[in-house]
């Protein structure tokens, strides 16, 4: 029987319903209850067909390990329990194997876990795609772009500690093998108003707090910042610290991520300088000042902050100060300069801060794209990941919420269209009859917002561009005129009388009925936020900065490129971006992740049904289920269906030999399932009602229990028969072994009995023989004892007469032996130290031991001297040998000798090899240098001194110039015959050369040295070693030297020195040279 492969399914061990399409009955309450049941069992993922619904658990779950990645790798989407990895794997395999571009749309409100979901998708794709140094580098850069963008684009809100305040769409590009090549990031609508003001309980963008917490003191000094958050007006203090968030560690993470992505050090420094400048802009304050003409103007209170900003950005302080106080309006050839009052100055300051930060963020995205873009131009496959803000309904909804909700309307529109398109394509592919599905089409809402003539955005742009007085109220009046009759627009001031008495709708607000519900928008701030106006004076001031990055952020500030055309509004820019995004998404195969926040407390294990219900409504999840269930709720390939349910029919169990479709037909006919409940496609079976599927599952469960019982029965019978046969064989073996054992025991008893009898007989014989031998031995010992006593008596009689004569001598020798023993034992405890210079020695206790005592002292001294010498290294032995040689040559002969005893002989007083000054001299001398010393050479003509380098090698004596290192003379040791010196306390000595030698042309040498004893000793030993002849050392206060052809007498005399204790030399005449010694 062939081994049956075990298949798993989404339906196995299911908690609740893993796919909402199978939920029965389908209602809002059953939908919420199913989510709650799965959430309570840590099942945070649920399917709606191919859509993944994710609930934020607010805690770490062990479901993202490398083992989980391998578990979901290359598996069918419905094969395992719902997981974000299943959707990621399905998208990646479709891109790699079917060459279909993919996009993953992640939506949900703030705090629902959208950013974490996008990270999980990217990490899964990075884990399952190829390996290699270049591929790993690309993957690392793509992953490390997240911390950078989060630091500059995320902030703490009341709903989320790491809320994305911008929309992000990343296209990851792959090659034909499925290995990542690079990526492109697009950002949408950064919430730049957060830079200057944050709601209560929320923070500014992370990067501000990270710099102040994590930057070093040196970096803060360069950025002219302080660590105290309270020093900066743009930072809210009530939520400056976030539990569980270490801003200092995150700052180091961001710096490291920027380095990995490819930011240079000077770029990172420039970015931090711009952030510091934005932070310090909030500290600039203005005071009113009246002019002579009666107009109000503003002045900066404290210019210190302005000065530091200008130092950071390289802007002339006077230029920036004027830009905060005046506004220049250009119209054709005219320029009009007006002063700014305090309110206008604060508006200009905040507008500059918002624009500076917003443009920096856009530049960051562009710079990251340059680093992560694909380097090759081959055809690429693309997987897009969209992490964008979800539908927002706050107590106070303004322009930002209006734009965000417009984007979600467009996403809902494309979601419904693509879902229906996917359903229709599958029905056509499977040859199933397509029936029209009724659903709510939100195109009417999108048209209300984006229509080019009557849309809200178009009217807002028209109002912003209209001359005259433009306010938020005039904009609302225009809306009331144009949109009054629209069924999804509500306002108390409109022509429609049905809202005149609606007290829940204030006069300064309008309400739009979105697909997710009604949202009321406060019209205040719509015009200003849509204008997003930055005075031209500030743009030009920024362009004049010496800071390359700031200059690049404000290209419109270039006077040579002045454009009088009004810049596009924020609404029109966002509308164009959304249109581009929708066009991009429609070219790709969509995959959806819907994120839900279970509670507002950011706490684990809490499921707020009302909050979840609200999100389910505006995410349109029930609508999604109804669309999927409008045709057939469940579909499955014939092979998988037959494999799962074949045990329900005798004809298909255990093996079906024909086609899988025929097997499924036989199975469904056998089970008598009504034909209207299913249809046969080309490769799949389509089941209309979930009840039919659950019926199949119940029958399968019952059948599995029956099969399990059958298997247990057969197994138990086999086990009992096997046990019986085993016991039977065991009984036979045990019986045979026991019989052998019993015979062996009987034999052992007979054998041991025979041995005992034998041992007793042998023992009796042995004891009898022993008694006879003992009797013979005692007789022999008795005779011997008697003889010994008799002989002793005879000897004592003979010895008694000699004893008295020898007793005294014996006693003396014994006494002397005891005294000597005591002497040596006492000496053992009184021995002096092992130092050779220790003169101590114990006193002798007895006069007759005097010679022995002295000999012991001498032997001990020789022994400890030997022990001391054995401790010397070869180098130390050589030094002591030279000192000993010096002692033999100069002790009691030269007055200078006692002073040299304590000085170590170093030899190389000049570091020839290390000093670059003597490189030439080092290159010229190839032998080992024994002495390198500066000496004074006595001039033969006048007795004056000249400094020379004296070098002694194994074979030569060399003299070299001290400054240039040039060798002046070279004398072989064989040509040195004698060294002469005085007995005085001076350093003069003469080196006599062999007559007729090449070095003796100018005569003998006369030197003066501070190390005379060492030089003479080493010269003596080296000459003896090389020539095997002792060098003559002459010590006399008068000696002759050979100067060219003359012999000159060198005479040492006592005299008073003018220059202290330094000896002087003077030539008296041709035959006499006097040396005056102190």
GROMACS .gro file of N, CA and C in nm, residues 146-202:
model
  171
  146UNK      N    1   1.372   5.209   0.625
  146UNK     CA    2   1.258   5.226   0.717
  146UNK      C    3   1.293   5.309   0.840
  147UNK      N    4   1.403   5.275   0.916
  147UNK     CA    5   1.433   5.356   1.036
  147UNK      C    6   1.456   5.503   1.004
  148UNK      N    7   1.515   5.533   0.888
  148UNK     CA    8   1.541   5.673   0.852
  148UNK      C    9   1.409   5.745   0.830
  149UNK      N   10   1.321   5.687   0.748
  149UNK     CA   11   1.194   5.753   0.718
  149UNK      C   12   1.105   5.759   0.842
  150UNK      N   13   1.111   5.658   0.929
  150UNK     CA   14   1.032   5.662   1.052
  150UNK      C   15   1.078   5.775   1.143
  151UNK      N   16   1.209   5.796   1.153
  151UNK     CA   17   1.260   5.901   1.242
  151UNK      C   18   1.213   6.038   1.197
  152UNK      N   19   1.209   6.063   1.064
  152UNK     CA   20   1.175   6.195   1.012
  152UNK      C   21   1.026   6.208   0.980
  153UNK      N   22   0.952   6.096   0.966
  153UNK     CA   23   0.813   6.103   0.925
  153UNK      C   24   0.714   6.047   1.024
  154UNK      N   25   0.759   5.990   1.135
  154UNK     CA   26   0.668   5.932   1.234
  154UNK      C   27   0.670   6.014   1.362
  155UNK      N   28   0.560   6.003   1.436
  155UNK     CA   29   0.549   6.078   1.562
  155UNK      C   30   0.455   6.003   1.656
  156UNK      N   31   0.464   6.038   1.785
  156UNK     CA   32   0.371   5.980   1.883
  156UNK      C   33   0.240   6.056   1.877
  157UNK      N   34   0.129   5.981   1.864
  157UNK     CA   35  -0.003   6.041   1.871
  157UNK      C   36  -0.079   5.977   1.987
  158UNK      N   37  -0.198   6.025   2.012
  158UNK     CA   38  -0.277   5.968   2.121
  158UNK      C   39  -0.317   5.825   2.091
  159UNK      N   40  -0.311   5.786   1.962
  159UNK     CA   41  -0.352   5.651   1.923
  159UNK      C   42  -0.235   5.557   1.899
  160UNK      N   43  -0.117   5.612   1.881
  160UNK     CA   44  -0.004   5.528   1.838
  160UNK      C   45   0.126   5.596   1.876
  161UNK      N   46   0.216   5.520   1.939
  161UNK     CA   47   0.345   5.576   1.977
  161UNK      C   48   0.440   5.592   1.860
  162UNK      N   49   0.409   5.528   1.747
  162UNK     CA   50   0.496   5.536   1.628
  162UNK      C   51   0.407   5.551   1.505
  163UNK      N   52   0.331   5.659   1.503
  163UNK     CA   53   0.233   5.679   1.397
  163UNK      C   54   0.300   5.741   1.274
  164UNK      N   55   0.275   5.682   1.157
  164UNK     CA   56   0.327   5.737   1.031
  164UNK      C   57   0.245   5.861   0.997
  165UNK      N   58   0.312   5.973   0.987
  165UNK     CA   59   0.243   6.098   0.953
  165UNK      C   60   0.265   6.134   0.806
  166UNK      N   61   0.284   6.030   0.724
  166UNK     CA   62   0.296   6.048   0.579
  166UNK      C   63   0.256   5.916   0.514
  167UNK      N   64   0.220   5.923   0.390
  167UNK     CA   65   0.189   5.801   0.315
  167UNK      C   66   0.313   5.756   0.240
  168UNK      N   67   0.334   5.625   0.237
  168UNK     CA   68   0.455   5.573   0.170
  168UNK      C   69   0.417   5.461   0.075
  169UNK      N   70   0.470   5.472  -0.046
  169UNK     CA   71   0.454   5.365  -0.143
  169UNK      C   72   0.593   5.327  -0.195
  170UNK      N   73   0.631   5.200  -0.175
  170UNK     CA   74   0.764   5.155  -0.219
  170UNK      C   75   0.748   5.050  -0.328
  171UNK      N   76   0.811   5.074  -0.441
  171UNK     CA   77   0.822   4.975  -0.547
  171UNK      C   78   0.954   4.901  -0.532
  172UNK      N   79   0.948   4.770  -0.499
  172UNK     CA   80   1.069   4.687  -0.490
  172UNK      C   81   1.088   4.618  -0.624
  173UNK      N   82   1.204   4.634  -0.685
  173UNK     CA   83   1.230   4.582  -0.819
  173UNK      C   84   1.312   4.453  -0.810
  174UNK      N   85   1.271   4.352  -0.888
  174UNK     CA   86   1.336   4.221  -0.888
  174UNK      C   87   1.382   4.186  -1.029
  175UNK      N   88   1.483   4.097  -1.036
  175UNK     CA   89   1.525   4.048  -1.166
  175UNK      C   90   1.445   3.922  -1.200
  176UNK      N   91   1.481   3.857  -1.312
  176UNK     CA   92   1.402   3.743  -1.359
  176UNK      C   93   1.410   3.625  -1.262
  177UNK      N   94   1.514   3.619  -1.176
  177UNK     CA   95   1.527   3.510  -1.079
  177UNK      C   96   1.447   3.536  -0.952
  178UNK      N   97   1.397   3.660  -0.936
  178UNK     CA   98   1.327   3.695  -0.813
  178UNK      C   99   1.418   3.756  -0.708
  179UNK      N  100   1.540   3.793  -0.746
  179UNK     CA  101   1.632   3.859  -0.652
  179UNK      C  102   1.612   4.010  -0.659
  180UNK      N  103   1.612   4.078  -0.543
  180UNK     CA  104   1.588   4.223  -0.544
  180UNK      C  105   1.703   4.299  -0.609
  181UNK      N  106   1.667   4.398  -0.692
  181UNK     CA  107   1.767   4.483  -0.757
  181UNK      C  108   1.772   4.622  -0.694
  182UNK      N  109   1.661   4.667  -0.640
  182UNK     CA  110   1.656   4.801  -0.581
  182UNK      C  111   1.513   4.837  -0.552
  183UNK      N  112   1.489   4.966  -0.539
  183UNK     CA  113   1.354   5.010  -0.506
  183UNK      C  114   1.337   5.159  -0.531
  184UNK      N  115   1.211   5.202  -0.532
  184UNK     CA  116   1.176   5.343  -0.547
  184UNK      C  117   1.067   5.374  -0.445
  185UNK      N  118   1.085   5.482  -0.368
  185UNK     CA  119   0.991   5.521  -0.264
  185UNK      C  120   0.919   5.648  -0.306
  186UNK      N  121   0.786   5.652  -0.289
  186UNK     CA  122   0.707   5.774  -0.309
  186UNK      C  123   0.642   5.809  -0.176
  187UNK      N  124   0.641   5.938  -0.144
  187UNK     CA  125   0.578   5.982  -0.019
  187UNK      C  126   0.461   6.073  -0.050
  188UNK      N  127   0.361   6.070   0.038
  188UNK     CA  128   0.239   6.146   0.016
  188UNK      C  129   0.203   6.224   0.142
  189UNK      N  130   0.180   6.355   0.125
  189UNK     CA  131   0.119   6.441   0.226
  189UNK      C  132   0.180   6.424   0.365
  190UNK      N  133   0.303   6.470   0.381
  190UNK     CA  134   0.361   6.476   0.515
  190UNK      C  135   0.283   6.576   0.599
  191UNK      N  136   0.250   6.539   0.722
  191UNK     CA  137   0.174   6.627   0.811
  191UNK      C  138   0.268   6.733   0.868
  192UNK      N  139   0.300   6.833   0.782
  192UNK     CA  140   0.402   6.929   0.823
  192UNK      C  141   0.351   7.029   0.927
  193UNK      N  142   0.219   7.041   0.943
  193UNK     CA  143   0.168   7.130   1.047
  193UNK      C  144   0.210   7.082   1.185
  194UNK      N  145   0.244   6.952   1.199
  194UNK     CA  146   0.290   6.898   1.327
  194UNK      C  147   0.422   6.961   1.370
  195UNK      N  148   0.501   7.013   1.274
  195UNK     CA  149   0.630   7.073   1.308
  195UNK      C  150   0.613   7.189   1.404
  196UNK      N  151   0.508   7.271   1.383
  196UNK     CA  152   0.493   7.393   1.463
  196UNK      C  153   0.391   7.380   1.575
  197UNK      N  154   0.304   7.275   1.566
  197UNK     CA  155   0.203   7.262   1.670
  197UNK      C  156   0.157   7.117   1.677
  198UNK      N  157   0.145   7.065   1.800
  198UNK     CA  158   0.100   6.928   1.819
  198UNK      C  159  -0.019   6.928   1.914
  199UNK      N  160  -0.116   6.840   1.887
  199UNK     CA  161  -0.230   6.830   1.981
  199UNK      C  162  -0.183   6.783   2.119
  200UNK      N  163  -0.264   6.805   2.217
  200UNK     CA  164  -0.229   6.767   2.353
  200UNK      C  165  -0.210   6.615   2.363
  201UNK      N  166  -0.104   6.574   2.431
  201UNK     CA  167  -0.076   6.431   2.446
  201UNK      C  168   0.002   6.372   2.330
  202UNK      N  169   0.044   6.456   2.233
  202UNK     CA  170   0.120   6.405   2.118
  202UNK      C  171   0.256   6.473   2.111
   0.00000   0.00000   0.00000
